[in-house]
PDB file of C-alpha atoms in Angstrom:
ATOM      1  CA  MET A  15       0.000   0.000   0.000  1.00  0.00           C
ATOM      2  CA  ILE A  16       1.144   3.547  -0.675  1.00  0.00           C
ATOM      3  CA  ARG A  17       0.235   6.299   1.759  1.00  0.00           C
ATOM      4  CA  THR A  18      -0.237   9.918   0.659  1.00  0.00           C
ATOM      5  CA  LEU A  19       1.641  12.344   2.904  1.00  0.00           C
ATOM      6  CA  SER A  20       0.777  15.555   1.081  1.00  0.00           C
ATOM      7  CA  SER A  21      -0.718  16.714  -2.201  1.00  0.00           C
ATOM      8  CA  ARG A  22      -0.467  19.929  -4.189  1.00  0.00           C
ATOM      9  CA  VAL A  23      -1.928  21.115  -7.484  1.00  0.00           C
ATOM     10  CA  VAL A  24       0.849  21.866  -9.982  1.00  0.00           C
ATOM     11  CA  TYR A  25      -1.328  22.827 -12.954  1.00  0.00           C
ATOM     12  CA  GLU A  26      -5.036  23.177 -13.675  1.00  0.00           C
ATOM     13  CA  ASN A  27      -7.266  23.999 -16.660  1.00  0.00           C
ATOM     14  CA  PRO A  28     -10.941  23.310 -17.490  1.00  0.00           C
ATOM     15  CA  TRP A  29     -10.134  19.761 -18.715  1.00  0.00           C
ATOM     16  CA  MET A  30      -7.646  18.432 -16.171  1.00  0.00           C
ATOM     17  CA  THR A  31      -5.633  18.946 -13.016  1.00  0.00           C
ATOM     18  CA  LEU A  32      -2.046  17.818 -12.496  1.00  0.00           C
ATOM     19  CA  ARG A  33      -1.151  17.175  -8.894  1.00  0.00           C
ATOM     20  CA  GLU A  34       2.034  16.096  -7.205  1.00  0.00           C
ATOM     21  CA  ASP A  35       1.726  13.819  -4.183  1.00  0.00           C
ATOM     22  CA  GLU A  36       4.424  13.091  -1.642  1.00  0.00           C
ATOM     23  CA  ILE A  37       4.034   9.388  -0.885  1.00  0.00           C
ATOM     24  CA  GLU A  38       5.362   6.750   1.476  1.00  0.00           C
ATOM     25  CA  HIS A  39       5.790   3.095   0.494  1.00  0.00           C
ATOM     26  CA  GLU A  40       5.225   0.145   2.850  1.00  0.00           C
ATOM     27  CA  ASP A  41       8.957  -0.054   3.625  1.00  0.00           C
ATOM     28  CA  GLY A  42       8.950   3.593   4.737  1.00  0.00           C
ATOM     29  CA  SER A  43      10.739   4.959   1.677  1.00  0.00           C
ATOM     30  CA  ARG A  44       9.325   8.167   0.296  1.00  0.00           C
ATOM     31  CA  GLY A  45       8.802   9.493  -3.188  1.00  0.00           C
ATOM     32  CA  ILE A  46       6.807  11.754  -5.458  1.00  0.00           C
ATOM     33  CA  TYR A  47       3.878  10.621  -7.583  1.00  0.00           C
ATOM     34  CA  SER A  48       2.379  12.852 -10.279  1.00  0.00           C
ATOM     35  CA  VAL A  49      -1.296  12.254 -11.053  1.00  0.00           C
ATOM     36  CA  VAL A  50      -3.495  13.669 -13.804  1.00  0.00           C
ATOM     37  CA  ASP A  51      -7.047  14.118 -12.500  1.00  0.00           C
ATOM     38  CA  LYS A  52      -9.576  13.972 -15.341  1.00  0.00           C
ATOM     39  CA  PRO A  53     -13.280  13.157 -15.428  1.00  0.00           C
ATOM     40  CA  ASP A  54     -14.456   9.910 -16.965  1.00  0.00           C
ATOM     41  CA  PHE A  55     -15.369   9.770 -20.645  1.00  0.00           C
ATOM     42  CA  ALA A  56     -17.547   7.595 -22.850  1.00  0.00           C
ATOM     43  CA  LEU A  57     -16.534   5.657 -25.958  1.00  0.00           C
ATOM     44  CA  VAL A  58     -19.115   4.496 -28.500  1.00  0.00           C
ATOM     45  CA  VAL A  59     -18.761   1.583 -30.924  1.00  0.00           C
ATOM     46  CA  PRO A  60     -21.237   2.481 -33.721  1.00  0.00           C
ATOM     47  CA  LEU A  61     -21.988  -0.829 -35.467  1.00  0.00           C
ATOM     48  CA  GLU A  62     -23.862  -0.941 -38.772  1.00  0.00           C
ATOM     49  CA  ASN A  63     -23.961  -3.580 -41.540  1.00  0.00           C
ATOM     50  CA  ASP A  64     -21.092  -5.561 -39.949  1.00  0.00           C
ATOM     51  CA  GLY A  65     -18.897  -2.490 -40.012  1.00  0.00           C
ATOM     52  CA  PHE A  66     -18.118   0.527 -37.882  1.00  0.00           C
ATOM     53  CA  HIS A  67     -18.295   4.288 -38.071  1.00  0.00           C
ATOM     54  CA  LEU A  68     -14.907   5.711 -37.062  1.00  0.00           C
ATOM     55  CA  VAL A  69     -13.775   9.288 -36.669  1.00  0.00           C
ATOM     56  CA  GLU A  70     -10.380  10.679 -37.596  1.00  0.00           C
ATOM     57  CA  GLU A  71      -8.766  13.807 -36.245  1.00  0.00           C
ATOM     58  CA  TYR A  72      -5.384  15.383 -35.707  1.00  0.00           C
ATOM     59  CA  ARG A  73      -3.941  14.470 -32.324  1.00  0.00           C
ATOM     60  CA  TYR A  74      -1.594  17.248 -31.279  1.00  0.00           C
ATOM     61  CA  PRO A  75       0.509  15.308 -28.703  1.00  0.00           C
ATOM     62  CA  ILE A  76       1.588  12.746 -31.328  1.00  0.00           C
ATOM     63  CA  GLY A  77       1.524  15.130 -34.311  1.00  0.00           C
ATOM     64  CA  ARG A  78      -0.626  12.848 -36.483  1.00  0.00           C
ATOM     65  CA  ARG A  79      -4.165  12.166 -37.611  1.00  0.00           C
ATOM     66  CA  ARG A  80      -5.605   8.977 -36.117  1.00  0.00           C
ATOM     67  CA  TRP A  81      -8.772   6.899 -36.506  1.00  0.00           C
ATOM     68  CA  GLN A  82     -10.771   5.954 -33.435  1.00  0.00           C
ATOM     69  CA  PHE A  83     -14.258   5.222 -32.184  1.00  0.00           C
ATOM     70  CA  PRO A  84     -16.222   8.344 -31.167  1.00  0.00           C
ATOM     71  CA  GLN A  85     -15.337   9.307 -27.602  1.00  0.00           C
ATOM     72  CA  GLY A  86     -15.177  12.197 -25.205  1.00  0.00           C
ATOM     73  CA  GLY A  87     -16.321  13.796 -22.000  1.00  0.00           C
ATOM     74  CA  PHE A  88     -18.854  16.362 -20.919  1.00  0.00           C
ATOM     75  CA  PRO A  89     -17.830  20.011 -21.326  1.00  0.00           C
ATOM     76  CA  SER A  90     -16.771  21.734 -18.118  1.00  0.00           C
ATOM     77  CA  GLY A  91     -19.795  22.341 -15.891  1.00  0.00           C
ATOM     78  CA  VAL A  92     -22.037  19.787 -17.654  1.00  0.00           C
ATOM     79  CA  THR A  93     -22.984  16.515 -15.976  1.00  0.00           C
ATOM     80  CA  GLY A  94     -25.126  13.501 -16.757  1.00  0.00           C
ATOM     81  CA  THR A  95     -25.169   9.717 -16.843  1.00  0.00           C
ATOM     82  CA  PRO A  96     -22.640   7.664 -18.814  1.00  0.00           C
ATOM     83  CA  GLU A  97     -25.461   6.750 -21.203  1.00  0.00           C
ATOM     84  CA  GLN A  98     -26.295  10.420 -21.799  1.00  0.00           C
ATOM     85  CA  LEU A  99     -22.615  11.163 -22.407  1.00  0.00           C
ATOM     86  CA  ALA A 100     -22.316   8.303 -24.915  1.00  0.00           C
ATOM     87  CA  ALA A 101     -25.393   9.505 -26.828  1.00  0.00           C
ATOM     88  CA  ALA A 102     -24.079  13.086 -26.827  1.00  0.00           C
ATOM     89  CA  GLU A 103     -20.642  12.053 -28.131  1.00  0.00           C
ATOM     90  CA  LEU A 104     -22.109   9.873 -30.886  1.00  0.00           C
ATOM     91  CA  ARG A 105     -24.403  12.690 -32.043  1.00  0.00           C
ATOM     92  CA  GLU A 106     -21.692  15.361 -31.720  1.00  0.00           C
ATOM     93  CA  GLU A 107     -18.929  13.531 -33.600  1.00  0.00           C
ATOM     94  CA  THR A 108     -20.901  11.542 -36.201  1.00  0.00           C
ATOM     95  CA  GLY A 109     -24.414  12.996 -36.288  1.00  0.00           C
ATOM     96  CA  PHE A 110     -25.895   9.560 -35.562  1.00  0.00           C
ATOM     97  CA  THR A 111     -28.483   8.681 -32.970  1.00  0.00           C
ATOM     98  CA  ALA A 112     -28.850   5.064 -31.854  1.00  0.00           C
ATOM     99  CA  GLY A 113     -32.064   3.134 -31.447  1.00  0.00           C
ATOM    100  CA  ARG A 114     -30.361   0.496 -29.290  1.00  0.00           C
ATOM    101  CA  TRP A 115     -27.576   0.729 -26.733  1.00  0.00           C
ATOM    102  CA  ALA A 116     -25.605  -1.950 -24.882  1.00  0.00           C
ATOM    103  CA  ARG A 117     -23.007  -1.374 -22.185  1.00  0.00           C
ATOM    104  CA  LEU A 118     -19.797  -3.250 -23.026  1.00  0.00           C
ATOM    105  CA  GLY A 119     -17.665  -2.304 -20.028  1.00  0.00           C
ATOM    106  CA  TYR A 120     -15.878   0.197 -17.821  1.00  0.00           C
ATOM    107  CA  LEU A 121     -12.101   0.515 -18.145  1.00  0.00           C
ATOM    108  CA  ASN A 122      -9.151   2.465 -16.729  1.00  0.00           C
ATOM    109  CA  ALA A 123      -7.618   4.891 -19.218  1.00  0.00           C
ATOM    110  CA  ALA A 124      -3.944   4.950 -18.126  1.00  0.00           C
ATOM    111  CA  HIS A 125      -4.018   3.891 -14.497  1.00  0.00           C
ATOM    112  CA  GLY A 126      -0.296   4.499 -13.977  1.00  0.00           C
ATOM    113  CA  MET A 127      -0.706   8.255 -14.375  1.00  0.00           C
ATOM    114  CA  THR A 128      -4.392   9.225 -14.276  1.00  0.00           C
ATOM    115  CA  ASN A 129      -7.569   8.437 -12.360  1.00  0.00           C
ATOM    116  CA  GLN A 130      -9.614   8.770 -15.570  1.00  0.00           C
ATOM    117  CA  ASN A 131     -11.801   5.841 -16.594  1.00  0.00           C
ATOM    118  CA  TYR A 132     -14.198   5.288 -19.460  1.00  0.00           C
ATOM    119  CA  HIS A 133     -17.537   3.697 -20.197  1.00  0.00           C
ATOM    120  CA  VAL A 134     -17.790   1.640 -23.391  1.00  0.00           C
ATOM    121  CA  PHE A 135     -21.088   1.331 -25.263  1.00  0.00           C
ATOM    122  CA  LEU A 136     -22.264  -0.434 -28.401  1.00  0.00           C
ATOM    123  CA  ALA A 137     -24.649   1.668 -30.505  1.00  0.00           C
ATOM    124  CA  THR A 138     -26.848   0.006 -33.143  1.00  0.00           C
ATOM    125  CA  ASP A 139     -29.994   0.807 -35.112  1.00  0.00           C
ATOM    126  CA  LEU A 140     -28.355   4.055 -36.213  1.00  0.00           C
ATOM    127  CA  THR A 141     -30.150   7.046 -37.715  1.00  0.00           C
ATOM    128  CA  ALA A 142     -28.045   9.584 -39.627  1.00  0.00           C
ATOM    129  CA  GLY A 143     -27.995  13.293 -38.833  1.00  0.00           C
ATOM    130  CA  GLU A 144     -25.636  16.254 -38.883  1.00  0.00           C
ATOM    131  CA  PRO A 145     -22.600  16.218 -36.560  1.00  0.00           C
ATOM    132  CA  ARG A 146     -22.406  19.004 -33.952  1.00  0.00           C
ATOM    133  CA  ARG A 147     -18.673  19.082 -33.423  1.00  0.00           C
ATOM    134  CA  GLU A 148     -16.909  21.339 -30.949  1.00  0.00           C
ATOM    135  CA  ALA A 149     -14.478  23.961 -32.253  1.00  0.00           C
ATOM    136  CA  THR A 150     -11.583  21.696 -31.244  1.00  0.00           C
ATOM    137  CA  GLU A 151     -12.982  18.982 -33.548  1.00  0.00           C
ATOM    138  CA  GLN A 152     -13.247  21.116 -36.678  1.00  0.00           C
ATOM    139  CA  ASP A 153     -10.809  18.899 -38.608  1.00  0.00           C
ATOM    140  CA  MET A 154     -12.621  15.683 -37.656  1.00  0.00           C
ATOM    141  CA  ARG A 155     -14.032  13.434 -40.329  1.00  0.00           C
ATOM    142  CA  GLN A 156     -16.184  10.330 -40.094  1.00  0.00           C
ATOM    143  CA  GLU A 157     -16.227   7.244 -42.293  1.00  0.00           C
ATOM    144  CA  TRP A 158     -17.765   3.762 -42.261  1.00  0.00           C
ATOM    145  CA  PHE A 159     -15.410   0.772 -42.543  1.00  0.00           C
ATOM    146  CA  PRO A 160     -16.280  -2.929 -42.902  1.00  0.00           C
ATOM    147  CA  ARG A 161     -15.188  -5.085 -39.956  1.00  0.00           C
ATOM    148  CA  ALA A 162     -12.406  -6.751 -41.987  1.00  0.00           C
ATOM    149  CA  GLU A 163     -10.965  -3.311 -42.849  1.00  0.00           C
ATOM    150  CA  VAL A 164     -11.044  -2.212 -39.198  1.00  0.00           C
ATOM    151  CA  GLU A 165      -9.173  -5.369 -38.228  1.00  0.00           C
ATOM    152  CA  ARG A 166      -6.629  -4.721 -41.001  1.00  0.00           C
ATOM    153  CA  MET A 167      -6.220  -1.137 -39.717  1.00  0.00           C
ATOM    154  CA  ILE A 168      -5.515  -2.530 -36.244  1.00  0.00           C
ATOM    155  CA  ARG A 169      -2.980  -5.085 -37.538  1.00  0.00           C
ATOM    156  CA  ASP A 170      -1.237  -2.500 -39.734  1.00  0.00           C
ATOM    157  CA  GLY A 171      -0.954   0.131 -37.001  1.00  0.00           C
ATOM    158  CA  VAL A 172      -3.390   2.549 -38.646  1.00  0.00           C
ATOM    159  CA  LEU A 173      -5.914   2.365 -35.794  1.00  0.00           C
ATOM    160  CA  THR A 174      -3.724   2.757 -32.691  1.00  0.00           C
ATOM    161  CA  ASP A 175      -5.979   4.456 -30.134  1.00  0.00           C
ATOM    162  CA  ASP A 176      -5.703   2.294 -27.022  1.00  0.00           C
ATOM    163  CA  SER A 177      -9.255   3.020 -25.863  1.00  0.00           C
ATOM    164  CA  SER A 178     -10.677   2.004 -29.248  1.00  0.00           C
ATOM    165  CA  LEU A 179      -8.611  -1.195 -29.273  1.00  0.00           C
ATOM    166  CA  ALA A 180      -9.783  -2.129 -25.772  1.00  0.00           C
ATOM    167  CA  ALA A 181     -13.397  -1.375 -26.771  1.00  0.00           C
ATOM    168  CA  TYR A 182     -13.058  -3.608 -29.837  1.00  0.00           C
ATOM    169  CA  LEU A 183     -11.765  -6.406 -27.625  1.00  0.00           C
ATOM    170  CA  LEU A 184     -14.791  -6.015 -25.326  1.00  0.00           C
ATOM    171  CA  LEU A 185     -17.064  -6.181 -28.367  1.00  0.00           C
ATOM    172  CA  THR A 186     -15.430  -9.334 -29.737  1.00  0.00           C
ATOM    173  CA  MET A 187     -15.556 -10.991 -26.300  1.00  0.00           C
ATOM    174  CA  ARG A 188     -19.273 -10.168 -26.088  1.00  0.00           C
ATOM    175  CA  ALA A 189     -19.869 -11.689 -29.530  1.00  0.00           C
ATOM    176  CA  ALA A 190     -18.022 -14.873 -28.481  1.00  0.00           C
ATOM    177  CA  ASP A 191     -20.406 -15.448 -25.531  1.00  0.00           C
TER     178      ASP A 191
END
C-alpha cells in the first residue's frame, strides 16, 4: 500500500488537473507521484452492416491524424449519466443517434498516471444526422469501414488508439459469448 503524505496542485485547466503527491511506500521509503485528474469519458462503438463508423482527427501530442471510435467527455460544468454522455458524443462527432444501446464495459484509461476511466457502449440501429462538433474537432471526419478493414487497420498500425482497441476487444468478447 502507498500512503499519501501531502498533495499539491501543480497545474489546472478546465479539462484536467495535475497534482504532485508526496508518498510513502510500505517499507517507509518516500517518493513523489504525479497524477493527472480527469473526469471519466464515454466511448461508443457504432456498429452498422457488420462495419463501424470511425472518426479521424489530428492528435496534437503525437503530431498525427488517427482513426478511433467516437469518444469524449462532458464540457466543463455539464454533468449527466454515462449513457447520456455516450449519446451526446455519438451525435456530436458523427451525427448519428442510436435506437439500441448496450453497455460493453468500464475501463481504466492509463491507471499508472491518471484516475480517468471510461464507459464503453455499443450503438446500433443508427439514424443519420448532422454532426455538432466542438471547435476543437473542426478537422474531424467520419467514415464507415467494414469489420475486416477495421481489423486490417488494427494489424497495420493505422488504428492505434488504445481506448478504441480495448473497446473492440470487449465487443469481440461479447460476440463470443
